[in-house]
Amino acid sequence: DAGVTQSPTHLIKTRGQQVTLRCSPKSGHDTVSWYQQALGQGPQFIFQYYEEEERQRGNFPDRFSGHQFPNYSSELNVNALLLGDSALYLCASTQVGWYGYTFGSGTRLTVV
Amino acid sequence: GNSVTQMEGPVTLSEEAFLTINCTYTATGYPSLFWYVQYPGEGLQLLLKATKADDKGSNKGFEATYRKETTSFHLEKGSVQVSDSAVYFCALTSNTGNQFYFGTGTSLTVIP
């Protein structure tokens, strides 16, 4: 049974560009959360999607947006990239109503 | 608000030494508490959890007790192994369980 799958594994972007990261949740999970983990820091909550709607959002600017598809997969979009957006982006999935989250291995984004 | 403070690293121990990583929290309501582990190049793996005061979470020789009176959830292991080398994150979830709040992580290196 596959866990959470994230793509791509690594990517490099230039300041001002836009990026899309993708996440496929664990089988049976319908809720997806995104986290940003800067180097040497703990993950910070970006937002959570359920039933194709943003259910909760952390303290991130509107440059960060997301989407959830009918098959529960999700995308994280970041516009107008800044150097400070360089981080590991983690996707976590769960099934609504219980607290067992499964984390993916992340996408390492480098902004130059 | 919700926050987690954990012991600064890095921590270096000899194999079979005793491990303690301190974690304290601030939370509204009745949070659940977690320890996650992150191996190099990987995502987060749940190590153990506790959902109410005085609960003890345990897994793979690691233990932590939810202490409401001291707002603490310290991680302990009686005899560490080289394979325990990783970064350990203390975390809590809000009442809704929709969002994790992570500490900054503690890097552990175990030497033979």
Short mmCIF file of C-alpha atoms in Angstrom, two decimals:
data_model
loop_
_atom_site.label_atom_id
_atom_site.label_comp_id
_atom_site.label_asym_id
_atom_site.label_seq_id
_atom_site.Cartn_x
_atom_site.Cartn_y
_atom_site.Cartn_z
CA ASP A 1 0.00 0.00 0.00
CA ALA A 2 1.65 3.23 -1.16
CA GLY A 3 1.97 5.99 1.37
CA VAL A 4 1.96 9.67 0.53
CA THR A 5 3.64 10.41 -2.79
CA GLN A 6 5.09 13.82 -3.58
CA SER A 7 6.54 15.12 -6.83
CA PRO A 8 8.97 16.33 -7.86
CA THR A 9 11.59 15.32 -5.31
CA HIS A 10 13.79 18.34 -5.97
CA LEU A 11 13.54 21.43 -8.08
CA ILE A 12 15.32 24.71 -8.59
CA LYS A 13 13.49 27.91 -9.50
CA THR A 14 14.45 31.52 -10.06
CA ARG A 15 13.16 34.41 -7.98
CA GLY A 16 9.85 35.71 -9.30
CA GLN A 17 8.86 32.43 -10.93
CA GLN A 18 5.89 30.28 -10.04
CA VAL A 19 6.01 26.66 -8.89
CA THR A 20 3.51 23.80 -8.51
CA LEU A 21 4.11 20.89 -6.16
CA ARG A 22 2.00 17.74 -6.20
CA CYS A 23 0.82 15.26 -3.60
CA SER A 24 -1.05 11.97 -3.78
CA PRO A 25 -2.46 10.97 -0.41
CA LYS A 26 -2.30 7.54 1.14
CA SER A 27 -5.00 5.18 -0.07
CA GLY A 28 -8.19 5.74 1.92
CA HIS A 29 -7.23 9.24 3.05
CA ASP A 30 -9.36 12.20 2.01
CA THR A 31 -7.66 15.14 3.76
CA VAL A 32 -4.38 16.73 2.73
CA SER A 33 -2.22 19.22 4.61
CA TRP A 34 0.86 21.08 3.44
CA TYR A 35 3.82 22.16 5.57
CA GLN A 36 6.92 24.23 4.91
CA GLN A 37 10.13 23.14 6.65
CA ALA A 38 12.98 25.62 6.42
CA LEU A 39 16.50 24.32 6.98
CA GLY A 40 17.08 23.58 10.65
CA GLN A 41 13.48 24.36 11.62
CA GLY A 42 10.32 22.47 12.38
CA PRO A 43 7.55 22.23 9.79
CA GLN A 44 5.12 25.15 9.61
CA PHE A 45 1.48 24.59 8.65
CA ILE A 46 0.46 26.17 5.34
CA PHE A 47 -3.09 24.89 4.83
CA GLN A 48 -5.37 21.88 4.80
CA TYR A 49 -7.79 20.69 2.13
CA TYR A 50 -10.88 18.54 2.53
CA GLU A 51 -13.68 17.98 0.04
CA GLU A 52 -11.81 20.19 -2.44
CA GLU A 53 -12.05 23.17 -0.11
CA GLU A 54 -9.42 24.91 2.00
CA ARG A 55 -10.50 24.04 5.51
CA GLN A 56 -7.82 25.79 7.53
CA ARG A 57 -4.90 28.08 6.76
CA GLY A 58 -1.74 28.96 8.59
CA ASN A 59 0.12 32.26 8.61
CA PHE A 60 1.27 32.29 4.99
CA PRO A 61 0.74 35.00 2.37
CA ASP A 62 -1.70 34.70 -0.51
CA ARG A 63 1.20 33.82 -2.81
CA PHE A 64 0.68 30.32 -1.43
CA SER A 65 -2.41 28.66 -2.83
CA GLY A 66 -3.65 25.16 -3.24
CA HIS A 67 -6.12 22.86 -4.81
CA GLN A 68 -7.60 19.47 -4.11
CA PHE A 69 -8.96 17.26 -6.87
CA PRO A 70 -11.90 14.82 -6.75
CA ASN A 71 -9.45 11.92 -6.34
CA TYR A 72 -8.13 13.68 -3.16
CA SER A 73 -4.74 14.51 -4.67
CA SER A 74 -3.53 18.04 -4.09
CA GLU A 75 -1.34 20.77 -5.49
CA LEU A 76 0.53 23.56 -3.75
CA ASN A 77 1.21 26.64 -5.86
CA VAL A 78 3.61 29.39 -4.92
CA ASN A 79 3.71 32.59 -6.99
CA ALA A 80 6.39 35.28 -7.18
CA LEU A 81 9.01 33.10 -5.51
CA LEU A 82 11.34 34.64 -2.97
CA LEU A 83 14.70 33.35 -1.79
CA GLY A 84 13.05 32.73 1.58
CA ASP A 85 10.67 30.23 0.02
CA SER A 86 13.55 27.77 -0.27
CA ALA A 87 12.55 24.86 1.95
CA LEU A 88 11.35 21.29 2.14
CA TYR A 89 7.61 21.15 1.45
CA LEU A 90 5.85 18.28 3.14
CA CYS A 91 2.45 16.87 2.37
CA ALA A 92 0.52 14.93 5.00
CA SER A 93 -2.72 13.02 4.58
CA THR A 94 -5.33 11.62 6.90
CA GLN A 95 -8.89 10.42 6.95
CA VAL A 96 -11.29 12.95 8.41
CA GLY A 97 -12.26 12.20 11.99
CA TRP A 98 -9.03 10.69 13.25
CA TYR A 99 -5.55 11.95 13.99
CA GLY A 100 -3.36 9.47 12.17
CA TYR A 101 -1.42 11.52 9.66
CA THR A 102 1.01 10.07 7.12
CA PHE A 103 3.75 12.35 5.84
CA GLY A 104 5.41 12.21 2.46
CA SER A 105 9.15 12.53 1.94
CA GLY A 106 8.77 16.07 0.68
CA THR A 107 9.80 18.27 -2.22
CA ARG A 108 13.04 20.21 -1.78
CA LEU A 109 12.56 23.63 -3.41
CA THR A 110 15.57 25.86 -3.98
CA VAL A 111 15.00 29.43 -5.14
CA VAL A 112 18.02 31.15 -6.69
CA GLY B 1 -1.81 30.42 21.26
CA ASN B 2 -0.22 27.06 20.60
CA SER B 3 3.54 26.49 20.58
CA VAL B 4 6.18 23.88 21.35
CA THR B 5 9.64 24.44 22.79
CA GLN B 6 12.16 21.65 22.68
CA MET B 7 15.72 21.15 23.76
CA GLU B 8 18.37 22.68 21.55
CA GLY B 9 20.72 20.32 19.81
CA PRO B 10 22.74 18.78 18.54
CA VAL B 11 22.97 15.92 21.00
CA THR B 12 25.77 13.36 20.73
CA LEU B 13 25.66 10.16 22.77
CA SER B 14 27.57 6.94 22.93
CA GLU B 15 25.74 3.73 22.09
CA GLU B 16 23.74 2.34 25.06
CA ALA B 17 23.60 5.74 26.79
CA PHE B 18 20.37 7.13 28.25
CA LEU B 19 18.51 9.71 26.17
CA THR B 20 16.30 12.57 27.29
CA ILE B 21 15.01 15.26 24.95
CA ASN B 22 13.00 17.92 26.74
CA CYS B 23 9.77 19.31 25.31
CA THR B 24 7.36 21.81 26.81
CA TYR B 25 4.24 23.23 25.27
CA THR B 26 1.72 26.04 25.43
CA ALA B 27 -1.77 25.26 24.26
CA THR B 28 -5.38 26.27 24.47
CA GLY B 29 -7.84 23.55 25.25
CA TYR B 30 -6.81 19.91 25.36
CA PRO B 31 -4.08 19.17 22.82
CA SER B 32 -2.73 15.81 21.75
CA LEU B 33 1.05 15.46 21.91
CA PHE B 34 3.41 13.70 19.52
CA TRP B 35 7.02 12.83 18.85
CA TYR B 36 8.04 12.52 15.21
CA VAL B 37 11.40 11.36 13.85
CA GLN B 38 13.03 12.45 10.61
CA TYR B 39 15.87 10.47 9.07
CA PRO B 40 18.16 12.17 6.54
CA GLY B 41 16.42 12.87 3.25
CA GLU B 42 13.09 11.54 4.46
CA GLY B 43 9.76 12.85 5.69
CA LEU B 44 8.40 12.63 9.20
CA GLN B 45 7.54 9.34 10.88
CA LEU B 46 5.31 9.13 13.92
CA LEU B 47 7.29 7.78 16.86
CA LEU B 48 4.68 7.96 19.63
CA LYS B 49 1.72 9.97 20.83
CA ALA B 50 -0.44 10.71 23.85
CA THR B 51 -3.93 12.16 23.70
CA LYS B 52 -4.70 13.09 27.30
CA ALA B 53 -3.01 13.99 30.57
CA ASP B 54 -0.98 11.22 32.26
CA ASP B 55 -1.03 9.06 29.11
CA LYS B 56 2.29 7.44 28.28
CA GLY B 57 3.19 6.93 24.64
CA SER B 58 5.78 4.29 23.80
CA ASN B 59 7.35 2.73 20.73
CA LYS B 60 10.67 1.04 19.86
CA GLY B 61 11.99 1.61 23.39
CA PHE B 62 11.12 5.31 23.40
CA GLU B 63 8.68 6.71 25.96
CA ALA B 64 7.06 10.05 26.77
CA THR B 65 4.44 10.97 29.38
CA TYR B 66 1.88 13.75 28.92
CA ARG B 67 2.34 15.96 32.01
CA LYS B 68 -0.34 18.62 32.14
CA GLU B 69 0.88 20.10 35.44
CA THR B 70 4.30 20.88 33.96
CA THR B 71 3.09 21.19 30.32
CA SER B 72 5.79 18.77 29.28
CA PHE B 73 6.22 15.71 27.06
CA HIS B 74 9.87 14.70 27.44
CA LEU B 75 11.21 11.89 25.23
CA GLU B 76 13.31 9.17 26.88
CA LYS B 77 15.07 5.99 25.86
CA GLY B 78 17.08 3.81 28.19
CA SER B 79 19.72 2.60 25.72
CA VAL B 80 20.23 4.33 22.38
CA GLN B 81 21.57 2.66 19.25
CA VAL B 82 23.45 4.03 16.26
CA SER B 83 20.27 3.54 14.22
CA ASP B 84 18.47 6.08 16.45
CA SER B 85 20.54 8.89 14.91
CA ALA B 86 17.99 11.29 13.43
CA VAL B 87 16.17 14.57 14.10
CA TYR B 88 13.36 14.38 16.66
CA PHE B 89 10.39 16.75 16.64
CA CYS B 90 7.93 17.34 19.43
CA ALA B 91 4.50 18.46 18.23
CA LEU B 92 0.95 19.13 19.33
CA THR B 93 -2.36 19.31 17.57
CA SER B 94 -5.17 21.69 18.30
CA ASN B 95 -8.55 20.50 19.53
CA THR B 96 -9.75 20.04 15.97
CA GLY B 97 -6.67 18.02 15.06
CA ASN B 98 -6.37 19.92 11.78
CA GLN B 99 -2.99 21.49 12.42
CA PHE B 100 0.30 20.38 13.92
CA TYR B 101 2.53 22.80 15.81
CA PHE B 102 6.11 21.55 15.74
CA GLY B 103 9.16 22.37 17.79
CA THR B 104 12.40 23.25 16.02
CA GLY B 105 13.76 19.72 16.24
CA THR B 106 16.66 18.11 18.11
CA SER B 107 19.39 16.38 16.16
CA LEU B 108 20.67 13.19 17.78
CA THR B 109 23.88 11.45 16.79
CA VAL B 110 24.76 8.13 18.42
CA ILE B 111 28.38 7.01 18.10
CA PRO B 112 29.54 3.40 18.45
#
